[in-house]
Coordinates of C-alpha atoms and ligand atoms in Angstrom, one line a residue:
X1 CA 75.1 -14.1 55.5
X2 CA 75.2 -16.7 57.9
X3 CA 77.5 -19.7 56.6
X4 CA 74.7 -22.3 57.2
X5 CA 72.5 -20.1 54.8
X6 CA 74.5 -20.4 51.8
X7 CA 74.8 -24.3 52.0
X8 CA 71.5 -25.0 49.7
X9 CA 72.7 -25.2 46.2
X10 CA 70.3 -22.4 45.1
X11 CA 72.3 -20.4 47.5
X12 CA 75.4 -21.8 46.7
X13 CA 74.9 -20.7 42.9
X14 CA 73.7 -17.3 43.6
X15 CA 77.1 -16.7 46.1
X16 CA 79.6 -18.0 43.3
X17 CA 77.6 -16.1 40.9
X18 CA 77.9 -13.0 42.9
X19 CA 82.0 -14.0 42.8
X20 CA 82.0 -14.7 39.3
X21 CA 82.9 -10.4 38.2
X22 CA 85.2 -11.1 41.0
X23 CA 87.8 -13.8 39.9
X24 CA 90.4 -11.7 38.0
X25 CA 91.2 -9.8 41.6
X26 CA 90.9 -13.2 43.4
X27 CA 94.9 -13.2 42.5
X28 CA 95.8 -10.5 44.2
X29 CA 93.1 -10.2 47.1
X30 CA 92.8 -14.2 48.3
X31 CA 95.7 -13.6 50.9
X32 CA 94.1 -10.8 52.7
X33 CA 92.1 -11.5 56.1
X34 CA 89.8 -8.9 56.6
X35 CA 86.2 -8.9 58.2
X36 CA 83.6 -10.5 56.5
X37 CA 86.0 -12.3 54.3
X38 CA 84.6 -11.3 50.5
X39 CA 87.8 -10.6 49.0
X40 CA 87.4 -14.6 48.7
X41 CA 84.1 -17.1 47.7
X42 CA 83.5 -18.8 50.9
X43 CA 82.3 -21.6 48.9
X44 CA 84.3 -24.4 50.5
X45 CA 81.5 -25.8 51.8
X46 CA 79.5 -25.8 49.0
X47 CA 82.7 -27.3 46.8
X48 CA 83.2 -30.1 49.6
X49 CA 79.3 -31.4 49.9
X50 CA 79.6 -31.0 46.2
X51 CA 76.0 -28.8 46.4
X52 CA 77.8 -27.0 43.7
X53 CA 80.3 -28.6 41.4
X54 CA 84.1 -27.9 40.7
X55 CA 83.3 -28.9 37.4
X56 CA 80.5 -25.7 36.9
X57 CA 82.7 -23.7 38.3
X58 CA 85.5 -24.1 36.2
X59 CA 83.5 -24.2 33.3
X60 CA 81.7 -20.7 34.1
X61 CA 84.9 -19.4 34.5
X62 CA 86.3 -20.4 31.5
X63 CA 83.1 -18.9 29.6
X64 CA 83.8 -15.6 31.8
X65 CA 87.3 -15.1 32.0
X66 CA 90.4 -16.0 29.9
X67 CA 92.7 -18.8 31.4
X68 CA 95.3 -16.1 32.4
X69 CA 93.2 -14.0 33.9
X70 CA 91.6 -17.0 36.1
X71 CA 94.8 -19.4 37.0
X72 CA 95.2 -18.6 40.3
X73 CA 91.6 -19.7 40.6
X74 CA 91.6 -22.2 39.3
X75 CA 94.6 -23.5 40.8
X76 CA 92.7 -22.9 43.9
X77 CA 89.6 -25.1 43.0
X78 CA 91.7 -27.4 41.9
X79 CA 94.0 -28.0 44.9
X80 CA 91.2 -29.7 46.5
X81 CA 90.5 -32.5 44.0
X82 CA 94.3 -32.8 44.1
X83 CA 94.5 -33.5 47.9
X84 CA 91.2 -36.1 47.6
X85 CA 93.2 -37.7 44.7
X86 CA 96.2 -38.1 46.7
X87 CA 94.9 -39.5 49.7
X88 CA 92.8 -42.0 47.4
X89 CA 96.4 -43.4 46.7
X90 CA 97.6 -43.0 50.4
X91 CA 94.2 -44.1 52.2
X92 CA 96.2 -45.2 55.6
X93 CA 97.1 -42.0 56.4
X94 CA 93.4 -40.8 57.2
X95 CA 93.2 -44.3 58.9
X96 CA 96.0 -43.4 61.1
X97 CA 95.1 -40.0 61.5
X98 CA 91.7 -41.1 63.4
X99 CA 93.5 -43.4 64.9
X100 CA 96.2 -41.1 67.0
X101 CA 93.2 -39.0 67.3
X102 CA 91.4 -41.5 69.8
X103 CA 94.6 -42.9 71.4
X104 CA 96.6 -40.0 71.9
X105 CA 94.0 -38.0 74.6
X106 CA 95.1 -41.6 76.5
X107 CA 98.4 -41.3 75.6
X108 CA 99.3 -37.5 76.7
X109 CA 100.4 -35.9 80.2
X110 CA 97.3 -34.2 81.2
X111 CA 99.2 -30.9 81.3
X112 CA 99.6 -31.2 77.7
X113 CA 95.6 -32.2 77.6
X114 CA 95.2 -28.9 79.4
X115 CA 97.4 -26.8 77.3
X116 CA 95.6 -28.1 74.1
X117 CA 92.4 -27.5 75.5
X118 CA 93.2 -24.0 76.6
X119 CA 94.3 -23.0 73.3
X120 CA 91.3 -24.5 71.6
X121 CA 89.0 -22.4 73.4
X122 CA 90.7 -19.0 72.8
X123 CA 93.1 -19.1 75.1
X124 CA 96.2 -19.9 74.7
X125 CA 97.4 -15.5 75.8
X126 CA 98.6 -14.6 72.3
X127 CA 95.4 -12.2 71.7
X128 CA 95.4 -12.8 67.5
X129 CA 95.4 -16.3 67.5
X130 CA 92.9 -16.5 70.4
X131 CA 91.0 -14.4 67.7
X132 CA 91.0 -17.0 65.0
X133 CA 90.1 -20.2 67.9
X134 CA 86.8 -18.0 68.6
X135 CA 86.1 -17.1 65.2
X136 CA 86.4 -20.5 64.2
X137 CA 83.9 -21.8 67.5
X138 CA 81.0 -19.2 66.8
X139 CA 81.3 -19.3 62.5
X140 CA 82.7 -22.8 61.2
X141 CA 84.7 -20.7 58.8
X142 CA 88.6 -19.7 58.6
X143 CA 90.0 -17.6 56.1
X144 CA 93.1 -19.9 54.2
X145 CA 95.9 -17.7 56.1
X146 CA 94.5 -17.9 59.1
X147 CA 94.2 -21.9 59.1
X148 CA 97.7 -21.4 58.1
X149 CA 99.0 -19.3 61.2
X150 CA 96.7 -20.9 63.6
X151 CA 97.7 -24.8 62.4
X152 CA 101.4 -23.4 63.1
X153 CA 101.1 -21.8 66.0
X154 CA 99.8 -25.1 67.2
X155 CA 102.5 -27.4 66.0
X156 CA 105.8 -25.1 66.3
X157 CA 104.9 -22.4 69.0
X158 CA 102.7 -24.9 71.4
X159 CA 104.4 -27.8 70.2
X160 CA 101.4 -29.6 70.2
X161 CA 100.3 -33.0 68.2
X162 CA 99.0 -31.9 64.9
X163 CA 96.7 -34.6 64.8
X164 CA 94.6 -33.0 67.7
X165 CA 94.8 -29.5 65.8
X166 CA 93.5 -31.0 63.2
X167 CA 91.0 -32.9 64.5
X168 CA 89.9 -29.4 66.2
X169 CA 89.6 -28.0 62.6
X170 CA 87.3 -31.0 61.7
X171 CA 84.9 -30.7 64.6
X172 CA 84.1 -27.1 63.7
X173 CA 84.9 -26.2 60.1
X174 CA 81.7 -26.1 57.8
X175 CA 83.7 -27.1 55.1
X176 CA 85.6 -29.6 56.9
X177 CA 87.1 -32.0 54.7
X178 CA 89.1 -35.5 55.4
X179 CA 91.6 -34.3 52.6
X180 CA 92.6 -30.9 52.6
X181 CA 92.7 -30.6 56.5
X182 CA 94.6 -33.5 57.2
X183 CA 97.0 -32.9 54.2
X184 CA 96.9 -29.3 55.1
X185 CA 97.8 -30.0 58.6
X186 CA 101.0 -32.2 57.6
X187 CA 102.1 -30.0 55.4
X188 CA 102.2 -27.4 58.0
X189 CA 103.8 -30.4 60.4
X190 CA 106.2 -30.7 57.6
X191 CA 105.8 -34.0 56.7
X192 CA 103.7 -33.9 53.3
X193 CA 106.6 -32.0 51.7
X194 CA 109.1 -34.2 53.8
X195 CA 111.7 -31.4 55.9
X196 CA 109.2 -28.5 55.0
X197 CA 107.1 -27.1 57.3
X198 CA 105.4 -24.1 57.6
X199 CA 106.3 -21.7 60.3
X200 CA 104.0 -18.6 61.0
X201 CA 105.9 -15.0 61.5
X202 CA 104.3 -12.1 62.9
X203 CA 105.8 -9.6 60.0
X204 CA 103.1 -11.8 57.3
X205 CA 100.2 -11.5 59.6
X206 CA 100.7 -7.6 60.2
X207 CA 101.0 -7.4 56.5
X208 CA 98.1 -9.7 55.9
X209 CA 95.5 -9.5 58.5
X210 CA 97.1 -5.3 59.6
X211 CA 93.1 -4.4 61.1
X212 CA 91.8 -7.8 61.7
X213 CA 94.6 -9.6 63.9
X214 CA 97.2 -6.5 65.1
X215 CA 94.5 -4.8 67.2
X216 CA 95.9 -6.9 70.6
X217 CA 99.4 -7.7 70.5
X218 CA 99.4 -9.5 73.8
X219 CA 101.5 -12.1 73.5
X220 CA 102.4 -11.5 70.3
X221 CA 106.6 -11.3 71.3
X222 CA 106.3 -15.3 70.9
X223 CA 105.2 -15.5 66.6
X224 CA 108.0 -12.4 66.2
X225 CA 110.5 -13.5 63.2
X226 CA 112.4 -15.5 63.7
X227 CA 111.2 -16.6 67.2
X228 CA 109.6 -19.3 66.0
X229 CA 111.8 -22.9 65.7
X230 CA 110.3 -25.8 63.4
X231 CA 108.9 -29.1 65.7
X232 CA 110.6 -31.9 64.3
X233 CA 107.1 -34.1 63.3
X234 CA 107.5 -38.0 62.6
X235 CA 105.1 -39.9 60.7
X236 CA 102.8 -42.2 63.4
X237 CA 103.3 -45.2 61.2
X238 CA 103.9 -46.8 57.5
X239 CA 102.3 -44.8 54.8
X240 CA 103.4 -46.5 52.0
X241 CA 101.2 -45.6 48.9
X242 CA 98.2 -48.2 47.6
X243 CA 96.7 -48.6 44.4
X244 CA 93.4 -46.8 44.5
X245 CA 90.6 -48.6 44.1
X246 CA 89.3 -48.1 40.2
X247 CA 85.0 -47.4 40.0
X248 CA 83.3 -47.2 36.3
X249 CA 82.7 -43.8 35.3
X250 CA 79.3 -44.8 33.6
X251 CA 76.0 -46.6 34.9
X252 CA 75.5 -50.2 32.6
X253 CA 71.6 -51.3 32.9
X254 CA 70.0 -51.3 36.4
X255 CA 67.5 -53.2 38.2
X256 CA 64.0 -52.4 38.5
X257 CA 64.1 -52.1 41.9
X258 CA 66.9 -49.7 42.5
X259 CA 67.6 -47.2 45.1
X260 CA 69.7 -43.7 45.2
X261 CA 71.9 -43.9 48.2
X262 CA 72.8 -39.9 48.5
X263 CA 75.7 -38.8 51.0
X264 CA 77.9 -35.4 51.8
X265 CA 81.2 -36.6 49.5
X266 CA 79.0 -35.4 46.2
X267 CA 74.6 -34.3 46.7
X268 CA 74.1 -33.3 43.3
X269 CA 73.2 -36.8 41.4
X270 CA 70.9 -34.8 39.0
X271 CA 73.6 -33.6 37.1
X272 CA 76.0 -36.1 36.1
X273 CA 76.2 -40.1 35.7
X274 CA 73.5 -40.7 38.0
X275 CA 71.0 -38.1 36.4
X276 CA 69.6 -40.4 34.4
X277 CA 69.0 -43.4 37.0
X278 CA 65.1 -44.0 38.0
X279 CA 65.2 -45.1 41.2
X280 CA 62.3 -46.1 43.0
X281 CA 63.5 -44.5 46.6
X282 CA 66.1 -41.9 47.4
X283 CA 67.9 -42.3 50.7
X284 CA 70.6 -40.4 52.8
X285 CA 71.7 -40.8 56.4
X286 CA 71.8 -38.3 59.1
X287 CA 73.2 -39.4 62.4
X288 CA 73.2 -37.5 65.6
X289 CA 75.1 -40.3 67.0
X290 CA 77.9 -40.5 64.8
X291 CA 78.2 -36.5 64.3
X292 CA 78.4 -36.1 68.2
X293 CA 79.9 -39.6 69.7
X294 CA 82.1 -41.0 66.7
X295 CA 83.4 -37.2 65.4
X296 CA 82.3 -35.0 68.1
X297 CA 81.5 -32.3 66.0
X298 CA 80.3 -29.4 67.0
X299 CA 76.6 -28.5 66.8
X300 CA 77.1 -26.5 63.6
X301 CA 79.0 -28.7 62.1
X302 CA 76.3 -31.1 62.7
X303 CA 73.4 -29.0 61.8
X304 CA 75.5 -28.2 58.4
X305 CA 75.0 -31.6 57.5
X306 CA 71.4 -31.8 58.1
X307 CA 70.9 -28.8 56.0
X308 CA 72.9 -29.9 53.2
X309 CA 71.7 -33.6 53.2
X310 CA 68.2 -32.0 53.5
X311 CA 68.8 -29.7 50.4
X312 CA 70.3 -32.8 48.6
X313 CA 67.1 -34.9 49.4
X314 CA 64.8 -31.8 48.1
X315 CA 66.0 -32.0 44.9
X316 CA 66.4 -35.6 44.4
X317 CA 63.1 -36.2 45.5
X318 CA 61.9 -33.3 42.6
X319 CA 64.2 -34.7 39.9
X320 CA 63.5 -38.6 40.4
X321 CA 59.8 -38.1 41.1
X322 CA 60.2 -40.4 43.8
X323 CA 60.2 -40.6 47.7
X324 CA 63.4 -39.4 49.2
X325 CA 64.0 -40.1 52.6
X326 CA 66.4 -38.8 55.5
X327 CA 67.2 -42.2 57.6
X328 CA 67.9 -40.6 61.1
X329 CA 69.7 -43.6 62.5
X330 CA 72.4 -44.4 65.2
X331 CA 73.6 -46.7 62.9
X332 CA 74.1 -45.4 59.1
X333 CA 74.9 -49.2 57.7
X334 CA 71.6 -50.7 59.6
X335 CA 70.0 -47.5 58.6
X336 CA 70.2 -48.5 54.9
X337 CA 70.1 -52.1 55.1
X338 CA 66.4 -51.2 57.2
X339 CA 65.6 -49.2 53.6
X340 CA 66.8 -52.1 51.1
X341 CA 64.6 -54.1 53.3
X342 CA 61.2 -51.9 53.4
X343 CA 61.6 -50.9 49.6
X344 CA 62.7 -54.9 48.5
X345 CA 65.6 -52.6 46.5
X346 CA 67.6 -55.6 44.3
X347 CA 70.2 -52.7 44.0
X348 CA 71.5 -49.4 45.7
X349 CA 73.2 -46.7 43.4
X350 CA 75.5 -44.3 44.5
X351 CA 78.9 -42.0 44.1
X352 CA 82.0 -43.7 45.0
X353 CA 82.4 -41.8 48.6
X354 CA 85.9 -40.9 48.6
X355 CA 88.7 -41.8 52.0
X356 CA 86.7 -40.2 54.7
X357 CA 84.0 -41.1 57.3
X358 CA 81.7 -42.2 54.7
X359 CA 84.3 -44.7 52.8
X360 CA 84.9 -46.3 56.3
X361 CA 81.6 -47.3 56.2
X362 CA 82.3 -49.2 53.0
X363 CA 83.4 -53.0 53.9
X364 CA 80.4 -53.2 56.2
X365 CA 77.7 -51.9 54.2
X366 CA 79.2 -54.5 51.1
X367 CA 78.7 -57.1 53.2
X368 CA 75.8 -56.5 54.6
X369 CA 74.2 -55.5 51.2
X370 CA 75.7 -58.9 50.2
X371 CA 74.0 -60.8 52.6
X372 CA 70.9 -59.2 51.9
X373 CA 71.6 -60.0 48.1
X374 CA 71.6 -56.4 46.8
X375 CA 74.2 -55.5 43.9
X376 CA 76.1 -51.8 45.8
X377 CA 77.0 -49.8 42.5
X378 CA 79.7 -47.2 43.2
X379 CA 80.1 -44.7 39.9
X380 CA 82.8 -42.6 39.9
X381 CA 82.7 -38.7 38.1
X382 CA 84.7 -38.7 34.8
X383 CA 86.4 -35.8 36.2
X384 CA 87.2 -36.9 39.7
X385 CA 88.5 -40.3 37.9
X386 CA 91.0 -37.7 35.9
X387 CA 91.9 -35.5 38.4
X388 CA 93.2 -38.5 40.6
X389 CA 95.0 -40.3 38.4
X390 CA 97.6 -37.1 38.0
X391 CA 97.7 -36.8 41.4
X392 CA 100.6 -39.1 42.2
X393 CA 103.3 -36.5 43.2
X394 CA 103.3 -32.9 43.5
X395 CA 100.6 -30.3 43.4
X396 CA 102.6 -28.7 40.6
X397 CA 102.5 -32.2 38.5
X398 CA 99.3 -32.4 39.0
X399 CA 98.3 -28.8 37.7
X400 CA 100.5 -28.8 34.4
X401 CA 98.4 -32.1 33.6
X402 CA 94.7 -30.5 34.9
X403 CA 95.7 -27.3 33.3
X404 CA 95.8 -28.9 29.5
X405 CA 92.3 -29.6 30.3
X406 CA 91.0 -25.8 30.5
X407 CA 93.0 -24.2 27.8
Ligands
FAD1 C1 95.4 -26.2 58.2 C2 94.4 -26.1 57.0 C3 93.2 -26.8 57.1 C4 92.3 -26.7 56.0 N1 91.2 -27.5 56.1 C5 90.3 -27.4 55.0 C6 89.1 -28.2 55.0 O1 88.8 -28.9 56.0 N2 88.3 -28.1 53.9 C7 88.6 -27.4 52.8 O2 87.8 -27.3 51.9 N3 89.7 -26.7 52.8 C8 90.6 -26.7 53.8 N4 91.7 -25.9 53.8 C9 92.1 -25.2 52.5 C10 91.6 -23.8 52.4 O3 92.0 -23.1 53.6 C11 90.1 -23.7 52.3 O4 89.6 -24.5 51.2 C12 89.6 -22.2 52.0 O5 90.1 -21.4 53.0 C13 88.1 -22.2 52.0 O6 87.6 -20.9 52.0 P1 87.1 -20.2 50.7 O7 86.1 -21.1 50.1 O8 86.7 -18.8 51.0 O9 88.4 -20.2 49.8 P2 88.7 -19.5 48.4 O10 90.0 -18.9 48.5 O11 87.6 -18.7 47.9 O12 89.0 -20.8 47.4 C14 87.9 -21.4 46.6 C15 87.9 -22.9 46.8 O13 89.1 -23.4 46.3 C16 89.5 -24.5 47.2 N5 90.7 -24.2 47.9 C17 91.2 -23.0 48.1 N6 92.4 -23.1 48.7 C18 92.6 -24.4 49.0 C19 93.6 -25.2 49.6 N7 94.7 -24.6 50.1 N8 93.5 -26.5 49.7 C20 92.4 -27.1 49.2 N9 91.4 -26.5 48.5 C21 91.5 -25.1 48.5 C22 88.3 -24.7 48.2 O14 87.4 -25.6 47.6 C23 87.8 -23.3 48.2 O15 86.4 -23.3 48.6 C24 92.7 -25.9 54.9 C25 93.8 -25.2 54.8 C26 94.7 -25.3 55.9 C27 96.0 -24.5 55.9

């Protein structure tokens, strides 16, 4: 199935239904890279638009499997919520990561430009990981080990920035998410577990990926063990940590005149704090403008967030009995402020967007909304809410805390 087909959230439920049997061999089958990729869900995008909740998922595990038999899953589903926690308490480090990604194509000889570019495309001369660049081009989907290898080969074989890897990895993957690939990328870089950085070794991808990778070995002499030296990576600038900003967990009374305001960090308000909410309208933004000039993404990247905002409007419209609209717009903050104006909306409801593209919107669209006197009511998921606050240190930390949770 095409990736783009299972991105509805009736689609999403039948795929992790059709996964469910499969979660006690997720342990030992998720490192495997093999073609068509089912030995794992291939629900990230569906986790990361939030068209289908970590918060099912864990539960219809639990009802399926013991917690034993399911850990390693469930360590899995919850790594994610554990990277959007931690860069909720270390926001600047996105900030600076979009940052080095517009200054440093200025910056950079354009031999290294070259190189980079090269390599993106599929080729770079060391046949497997030219593999993975294409495979990643035509499907907007990368099996977990060979994000690792190719995020390595990158920063320690090419010696190039991470930050223009990873902004590769967040113009074309479907699941693309402002936490886990940046905080994936650094750890590779070796500077999210400070001195620690992940070096990829042609011995684990023969033993991973033996029919899938190992086919051409051209160029493979330069990932051979031991071949392959660390880049010593320094932080761009101060990340010192910040207090998270706090959201209730619960909607008090509304106005009369209230609005949804839907968006890709979390599209199913039906079930949840917001389920209950009668808005009058029902709005998300779609902008070919931003996707193409602001993020250059690539087309189906792009036309993965049509389809899941359009999904998301579907079934709002169905559950609120109420118009939903898609606000094609240049500009997503006049795009709103436009449909507080046409639908006299005294408020506009929606999930606390977490760091990402959407938060950066944030101090505009206050202000605006304040100027136009309409109240802008972030709620935040219980569960997200509790998630984050264990994520302070490590992932390990973190899971002996979640983990109390499910047992
Ligand atoms: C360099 C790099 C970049 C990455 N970029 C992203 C990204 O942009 N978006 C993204 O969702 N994941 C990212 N990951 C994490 C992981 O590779 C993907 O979540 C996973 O491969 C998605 O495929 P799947 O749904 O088939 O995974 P499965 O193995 O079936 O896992 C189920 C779910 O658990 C979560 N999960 C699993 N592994 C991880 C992990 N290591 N970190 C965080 N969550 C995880 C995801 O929500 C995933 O869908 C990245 C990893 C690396 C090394």
């Amino acid at each position: 199935m095409h990736p783009l087909d299972r991105l509805t959230r009736q689609m999403a439920l039948v795929s992790w239904r059709a996964f469910l049997p499969l979660v006690p061999s997720y342990a030992s089958a998720r490192n495997r890279v093999q073609a068509g990729h089912d030995n794992v869900s291939r629900l990230g995008a569906s986790i990361r638009f939030r068209t289908l909740l970590e918060d099912e998922i864990i539960a219809e595990t639990l009802a399926e499997h013991s917690f034993q038999i399911a850990e390693k899953w469930l360590q899995e589903i919850c790594w994610r919520r554990y990277w959007k926690g931690w860069l909720e308490i270390n926001p600047q480090v996105w900030t600076q990561w979009r940052q080095r990604v517009r200054s440093l194509p200025q910056q950079l000889p354009a031999e290294t430009l070259a190189r980079a570019r090269a390599v993106m495309c599929g080729e770079s001369g060391v046949a497997c990981m030219d593999v993975i660049a294409r495979e990643l081009i035509e499907t907007g989907y990368l099996h977990n080990h060979a994000r690792m290898w190719w995020a390595s080969f990158w920063v320690h074989v090419e010696k190039l920035p991470w930050e223009l890897g990873a902004d590769f990895f967040f113009r074309h993957l479907i699941d693309a998410d402002p936490a886990s690939n940046t905080l994936s990328w650094r750890w590779v870089a070796g500077l999210q577990t400070r001195g620690k950085s992940y070096l990829v070794k042609l011995s684990n991808i023969e033993k991973y990926a033996p029919n899938y990778l190992t086919g051409n070995t051209a160029g493979s002499e330069r990932l051979a063990d031991g071949a392959v030296v660390a880049s010593i990576v320094e932080e761009a600038g101060d990340v010192a940590k910040k207090v998270p900003m706090q959201y209730p967990t619960a909607l008090g009374p509304t106005s009369n005149r209230t609005g949804l305001w839907i968006h890709p960090d979390d599209l199913t308000p039906e079930i949840g704090p917001l389920a209950l909410l009668a808005p009058v309208s029902v709005a998300a933004c779609l902008s070919g403008y931003v996707y193409s000039q602001t993020y250059q993404l690539s087309s189906q990247r792009a036309a993965s967030l049509h389809a899941v905002l359009g999904d998301g409007l579907e079934r709002a419209a169905a559950h609120y009995a109420c118009p939903a609209l898609a606000l094609e717009t240049d500009d997503p903050v006049a795009g709103l402020c436009s449909w507080v104006r046409e639908n006299e909306l005294a408020e506009v409801v929606a999930f606390a967007p977490m760091i990402g593209p959407i938060h950066d919107m944030l101090p505009r669209l206050s202000a605006s909304f304040a100027a136009m006197g309409t109240r802008l009511t972030l709620i935040r998921r219980v569960s997200d809410a509790t998630a984050f606050s264990f994520a302070t240190a490590g992932f390990f930390p973190f899971w002996v805390k979640m983990s109390r949770h499910f047992k």
